[in-house]
Tab-separated table of C-alpha atoms in Angstrom:
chain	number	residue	atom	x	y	z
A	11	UNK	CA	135.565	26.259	-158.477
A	12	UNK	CA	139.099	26.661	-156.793
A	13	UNK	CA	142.063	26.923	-158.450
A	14	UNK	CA	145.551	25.295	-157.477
A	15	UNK	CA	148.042	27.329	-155.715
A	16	UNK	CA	151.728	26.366	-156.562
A	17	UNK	CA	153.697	27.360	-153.204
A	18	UNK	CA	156.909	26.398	-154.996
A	19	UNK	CA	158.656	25.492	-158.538
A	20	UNK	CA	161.250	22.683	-157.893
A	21	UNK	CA	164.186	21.775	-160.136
A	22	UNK	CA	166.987	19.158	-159.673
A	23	UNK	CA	170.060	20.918	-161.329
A	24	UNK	CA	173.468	19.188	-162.173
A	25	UNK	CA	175.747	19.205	-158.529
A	26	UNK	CA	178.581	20.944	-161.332
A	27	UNK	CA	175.897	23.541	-162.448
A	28	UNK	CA	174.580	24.719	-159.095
A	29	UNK	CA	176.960	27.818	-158.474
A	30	UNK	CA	176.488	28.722	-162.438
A	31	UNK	CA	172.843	28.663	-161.976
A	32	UNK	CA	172.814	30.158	-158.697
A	33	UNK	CA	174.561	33.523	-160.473
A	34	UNK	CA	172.029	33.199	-163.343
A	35	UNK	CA	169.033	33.493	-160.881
A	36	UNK	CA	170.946	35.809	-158.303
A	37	UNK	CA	173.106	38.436	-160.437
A	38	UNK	CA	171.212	38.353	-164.000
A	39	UNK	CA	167.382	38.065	-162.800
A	40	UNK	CA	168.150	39.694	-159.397
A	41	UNK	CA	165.714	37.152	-157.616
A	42	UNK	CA	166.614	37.334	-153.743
A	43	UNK	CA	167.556	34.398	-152.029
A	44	UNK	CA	165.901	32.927	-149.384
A	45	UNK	CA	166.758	31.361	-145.984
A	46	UNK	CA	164.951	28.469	-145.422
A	47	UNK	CA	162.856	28.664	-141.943
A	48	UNK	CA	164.015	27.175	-139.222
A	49	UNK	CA	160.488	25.461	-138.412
A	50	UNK	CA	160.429	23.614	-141.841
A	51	UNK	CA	164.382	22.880	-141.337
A	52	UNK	CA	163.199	21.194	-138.304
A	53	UNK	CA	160.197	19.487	-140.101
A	54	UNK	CA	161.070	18.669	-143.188
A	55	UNK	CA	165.054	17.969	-142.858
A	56	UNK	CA	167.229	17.861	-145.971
A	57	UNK	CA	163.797	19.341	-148.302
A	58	UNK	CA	164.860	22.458	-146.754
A	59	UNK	CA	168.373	21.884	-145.801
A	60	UNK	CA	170.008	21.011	-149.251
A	61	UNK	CA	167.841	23.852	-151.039
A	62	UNK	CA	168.646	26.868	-152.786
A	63	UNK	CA	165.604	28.962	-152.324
A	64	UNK	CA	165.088	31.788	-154.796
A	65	UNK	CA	161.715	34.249	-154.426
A	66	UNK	CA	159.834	35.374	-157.094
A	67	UNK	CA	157.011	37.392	-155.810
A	68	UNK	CA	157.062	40.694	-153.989
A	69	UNK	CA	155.290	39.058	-150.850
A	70	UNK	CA	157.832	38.062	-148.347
A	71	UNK	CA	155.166	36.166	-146.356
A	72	UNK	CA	156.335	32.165	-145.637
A	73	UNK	CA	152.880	31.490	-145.940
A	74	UNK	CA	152.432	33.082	-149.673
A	75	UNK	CA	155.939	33.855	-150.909
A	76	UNK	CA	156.668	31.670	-153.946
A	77	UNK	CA	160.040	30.547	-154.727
A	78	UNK	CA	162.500	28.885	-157.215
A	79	UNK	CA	163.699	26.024	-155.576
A	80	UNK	CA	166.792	24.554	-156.602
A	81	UNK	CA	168.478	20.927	-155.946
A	82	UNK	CA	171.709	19.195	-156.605
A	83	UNK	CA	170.832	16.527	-159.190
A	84	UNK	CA	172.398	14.063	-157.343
A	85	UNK	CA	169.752	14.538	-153.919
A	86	UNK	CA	167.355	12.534	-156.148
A	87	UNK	CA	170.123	10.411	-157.924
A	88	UNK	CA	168.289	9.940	-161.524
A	89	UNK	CA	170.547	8.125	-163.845
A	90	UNK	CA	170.786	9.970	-167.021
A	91	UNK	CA	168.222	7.396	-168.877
A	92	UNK	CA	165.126	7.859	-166.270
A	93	UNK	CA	164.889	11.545	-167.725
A	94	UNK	CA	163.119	12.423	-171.386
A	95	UNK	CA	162.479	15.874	-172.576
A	96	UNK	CA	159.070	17.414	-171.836
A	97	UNK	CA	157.618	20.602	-173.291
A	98	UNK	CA	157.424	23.079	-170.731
A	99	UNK	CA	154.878	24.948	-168.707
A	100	UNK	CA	155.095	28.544	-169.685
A	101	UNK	CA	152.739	31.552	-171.286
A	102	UNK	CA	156.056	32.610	-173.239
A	103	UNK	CA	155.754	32.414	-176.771
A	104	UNK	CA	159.346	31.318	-177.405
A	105	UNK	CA	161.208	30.610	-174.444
A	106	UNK	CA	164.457	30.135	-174.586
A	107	UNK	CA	164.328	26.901	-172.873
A	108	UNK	CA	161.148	24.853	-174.238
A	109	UNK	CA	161.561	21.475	-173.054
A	110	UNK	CA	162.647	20.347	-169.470
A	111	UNK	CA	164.327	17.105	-168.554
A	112	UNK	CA	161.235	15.313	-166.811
A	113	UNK	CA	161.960	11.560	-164.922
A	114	UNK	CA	159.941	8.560	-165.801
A	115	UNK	CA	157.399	6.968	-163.768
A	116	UNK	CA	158.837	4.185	-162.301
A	117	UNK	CA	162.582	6.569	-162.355
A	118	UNK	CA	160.171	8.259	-159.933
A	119	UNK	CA	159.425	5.481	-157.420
A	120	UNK	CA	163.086	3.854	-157.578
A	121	UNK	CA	164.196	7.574	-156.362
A	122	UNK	CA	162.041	7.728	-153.519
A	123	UNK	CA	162.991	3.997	-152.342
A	124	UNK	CA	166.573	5.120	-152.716
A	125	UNK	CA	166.240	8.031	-150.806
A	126	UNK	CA	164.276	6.413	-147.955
A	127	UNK	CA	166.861	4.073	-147.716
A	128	UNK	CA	169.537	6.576	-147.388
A	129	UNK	CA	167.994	8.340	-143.845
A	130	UNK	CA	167.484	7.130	-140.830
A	131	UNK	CA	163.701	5.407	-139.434
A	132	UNK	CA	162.842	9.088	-137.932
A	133	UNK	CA	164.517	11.703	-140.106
A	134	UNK	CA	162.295	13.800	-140.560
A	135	UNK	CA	163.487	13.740	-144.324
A	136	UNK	CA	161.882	10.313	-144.502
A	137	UNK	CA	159.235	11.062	-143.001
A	138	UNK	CA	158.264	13.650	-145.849
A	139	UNK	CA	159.220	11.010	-148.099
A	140	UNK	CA	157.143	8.496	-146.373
A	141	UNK	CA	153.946	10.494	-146.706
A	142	UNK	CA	154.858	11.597	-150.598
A	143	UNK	CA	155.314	7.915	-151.842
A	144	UNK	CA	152.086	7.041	-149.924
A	145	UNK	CA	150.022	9.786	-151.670
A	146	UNK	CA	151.958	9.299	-154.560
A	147	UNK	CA	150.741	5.395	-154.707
A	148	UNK	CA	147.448	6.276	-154.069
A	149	UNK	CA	146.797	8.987	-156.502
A	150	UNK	CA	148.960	7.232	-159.322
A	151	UNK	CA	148.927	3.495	-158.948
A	152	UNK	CA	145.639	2.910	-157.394
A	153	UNK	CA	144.389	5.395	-159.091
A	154	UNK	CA	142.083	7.000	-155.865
A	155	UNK	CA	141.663	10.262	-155.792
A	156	UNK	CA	139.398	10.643	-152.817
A	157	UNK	CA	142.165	11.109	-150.290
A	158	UNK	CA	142.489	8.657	-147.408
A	159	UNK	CA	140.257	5.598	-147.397
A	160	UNK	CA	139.762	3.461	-144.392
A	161	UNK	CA	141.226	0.238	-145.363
A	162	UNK	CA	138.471	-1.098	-142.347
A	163	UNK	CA	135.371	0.090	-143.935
A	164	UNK	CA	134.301	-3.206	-146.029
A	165	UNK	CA	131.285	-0.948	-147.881
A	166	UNK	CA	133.669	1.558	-148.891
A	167	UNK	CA	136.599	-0.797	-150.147
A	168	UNK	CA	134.312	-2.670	-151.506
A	169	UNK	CA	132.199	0.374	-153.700
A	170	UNK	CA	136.172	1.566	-154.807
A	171	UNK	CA	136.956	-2.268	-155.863
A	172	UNK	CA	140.162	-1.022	-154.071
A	173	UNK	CA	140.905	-4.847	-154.221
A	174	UNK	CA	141.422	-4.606	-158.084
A	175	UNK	CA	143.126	-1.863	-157.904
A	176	UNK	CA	145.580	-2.704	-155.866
A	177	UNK	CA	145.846	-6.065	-157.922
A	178	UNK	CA	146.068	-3.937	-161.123
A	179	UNK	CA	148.908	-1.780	-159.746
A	180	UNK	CA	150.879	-4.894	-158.482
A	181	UNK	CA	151.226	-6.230	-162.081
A	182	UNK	CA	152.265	-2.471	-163.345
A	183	UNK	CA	154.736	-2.825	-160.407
A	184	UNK	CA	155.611	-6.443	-161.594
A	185	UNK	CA	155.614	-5.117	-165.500
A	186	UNK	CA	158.169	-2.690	-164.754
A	187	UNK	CA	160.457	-4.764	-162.698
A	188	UNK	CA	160.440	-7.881	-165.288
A	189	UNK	CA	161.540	-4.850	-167.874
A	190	UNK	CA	164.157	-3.184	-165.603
A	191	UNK	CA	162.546	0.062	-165.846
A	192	UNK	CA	163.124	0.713	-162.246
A	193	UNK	CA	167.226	0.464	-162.431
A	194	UNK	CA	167.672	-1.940	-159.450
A	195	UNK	CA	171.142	-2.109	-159.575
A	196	UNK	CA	171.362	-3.487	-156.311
A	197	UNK	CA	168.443	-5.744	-156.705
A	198	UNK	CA	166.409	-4.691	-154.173
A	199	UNK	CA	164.117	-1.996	-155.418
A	200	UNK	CA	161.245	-3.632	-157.576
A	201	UNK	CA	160.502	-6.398	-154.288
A	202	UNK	CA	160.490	-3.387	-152.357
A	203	UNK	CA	158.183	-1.606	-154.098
A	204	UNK	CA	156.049	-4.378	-155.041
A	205	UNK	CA	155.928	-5.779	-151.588
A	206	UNK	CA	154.227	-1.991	-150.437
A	207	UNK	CA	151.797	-1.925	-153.397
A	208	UNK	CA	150.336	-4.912	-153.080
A	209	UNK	CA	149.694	-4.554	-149.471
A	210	UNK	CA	152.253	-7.195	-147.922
A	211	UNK	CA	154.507	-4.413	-146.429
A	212	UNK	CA	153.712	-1.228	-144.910
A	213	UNK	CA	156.033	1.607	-145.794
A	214	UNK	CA	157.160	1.476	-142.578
A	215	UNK	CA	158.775	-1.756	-143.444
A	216	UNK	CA	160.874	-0.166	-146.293
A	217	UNK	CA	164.683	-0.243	-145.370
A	218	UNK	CA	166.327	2.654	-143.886
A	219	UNK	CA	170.224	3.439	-143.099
């Protein structure tokens, strides 16, 4: 059996909170900050860019280095109601921080659609973000977890009843949008999203800036 590596730990922090946290990790828990490599600055755009990337293991490696990650709050743009308290992932006994501020499901989708909006058709920000609300609908809404599936092969459709599933995640899609879970101020957001789940747009189609 293999086990899941973690590369990194990410955390949206408050944009006011960043510099305060930044000592925290740099001054009080000496973790060394690291520059973000040009090749994934190239790849991966504003993931990289807008970090603060703190490492906590003694291998320096990119390839098995861990890190801290840190984000302004505002690169994800969660209103203050998409996030509820979680208990947190840790072998500490008492930790001084037990819960975590953790966003809600459809908070979750709304973000992406507002960031995808924000970047242009080929940043390569959106790109990443492209690919992450893809898997993201797969694994979550449809509920496949046999990685990519050839919307051609008729047997294989057919043996996941991808069909209802995609149905079934359209009405969760339509559930959430009838009770404003998703925060579509602008009124755009819940067509969007059910549009791409129920197969009448490609994410392709999704607006950008």
């Amino acid at each position: 059996m293999f086990g899941t590596f973690v590369q990194d730990f990410h955390y949206l922090v408050p944009d006011e909170q960043l510099e305060h946290a930044h000592k925290v990790l740099t001054e009080d828990e000496c973790l060394p900050q690291s520059r973000p490599p040009s090749l994934m600055l190239r790849t991966s755009g504003d993931f990289y860019r807008k970090a603060r990337m703190y490492r906590v293991t003694r291998e320096t490696h990119v390839a098995l280095a861990q890190h801290l990650v840190l984000y302004p709050a505002s690169f994800a743009s969660y209103a203050p109601e998409d996030l509820h308290p979680s208990p947190r992932l840790t072998n500490l006994r008492n930790p001084l921080c037990p819960t975590v501020l953790v966003p809600s499901q459809p908070a979750v989708y709304a973000s992406i659609l507002r960031m995808l909006k924000s970047y242009k058709q080929y940043d390569p920000a959106r790109i990443v973000l492209a690919s992450d609300l893809e898997q993201l609908i797969d694994y979550n809404l449809y509920e496949v977890d046999c990685g990519y599936v050839d919307t051609d092969d008729d047997e294989l459709c057919e043996e996941l009843q991808l069909d209802r599933r995609v149905e079934d995640a359209a009405a969760v899609v339509a559930e959430w949008r009838q009770n404003c879970q998703l925060h579509d101020e602008d009124g755009w957001i819940g067509d969007a999203l059910f549009n791409v789940v129920s197969g009448k747009w490609s994410i392709d189609d999704l607006p950008c800036r």
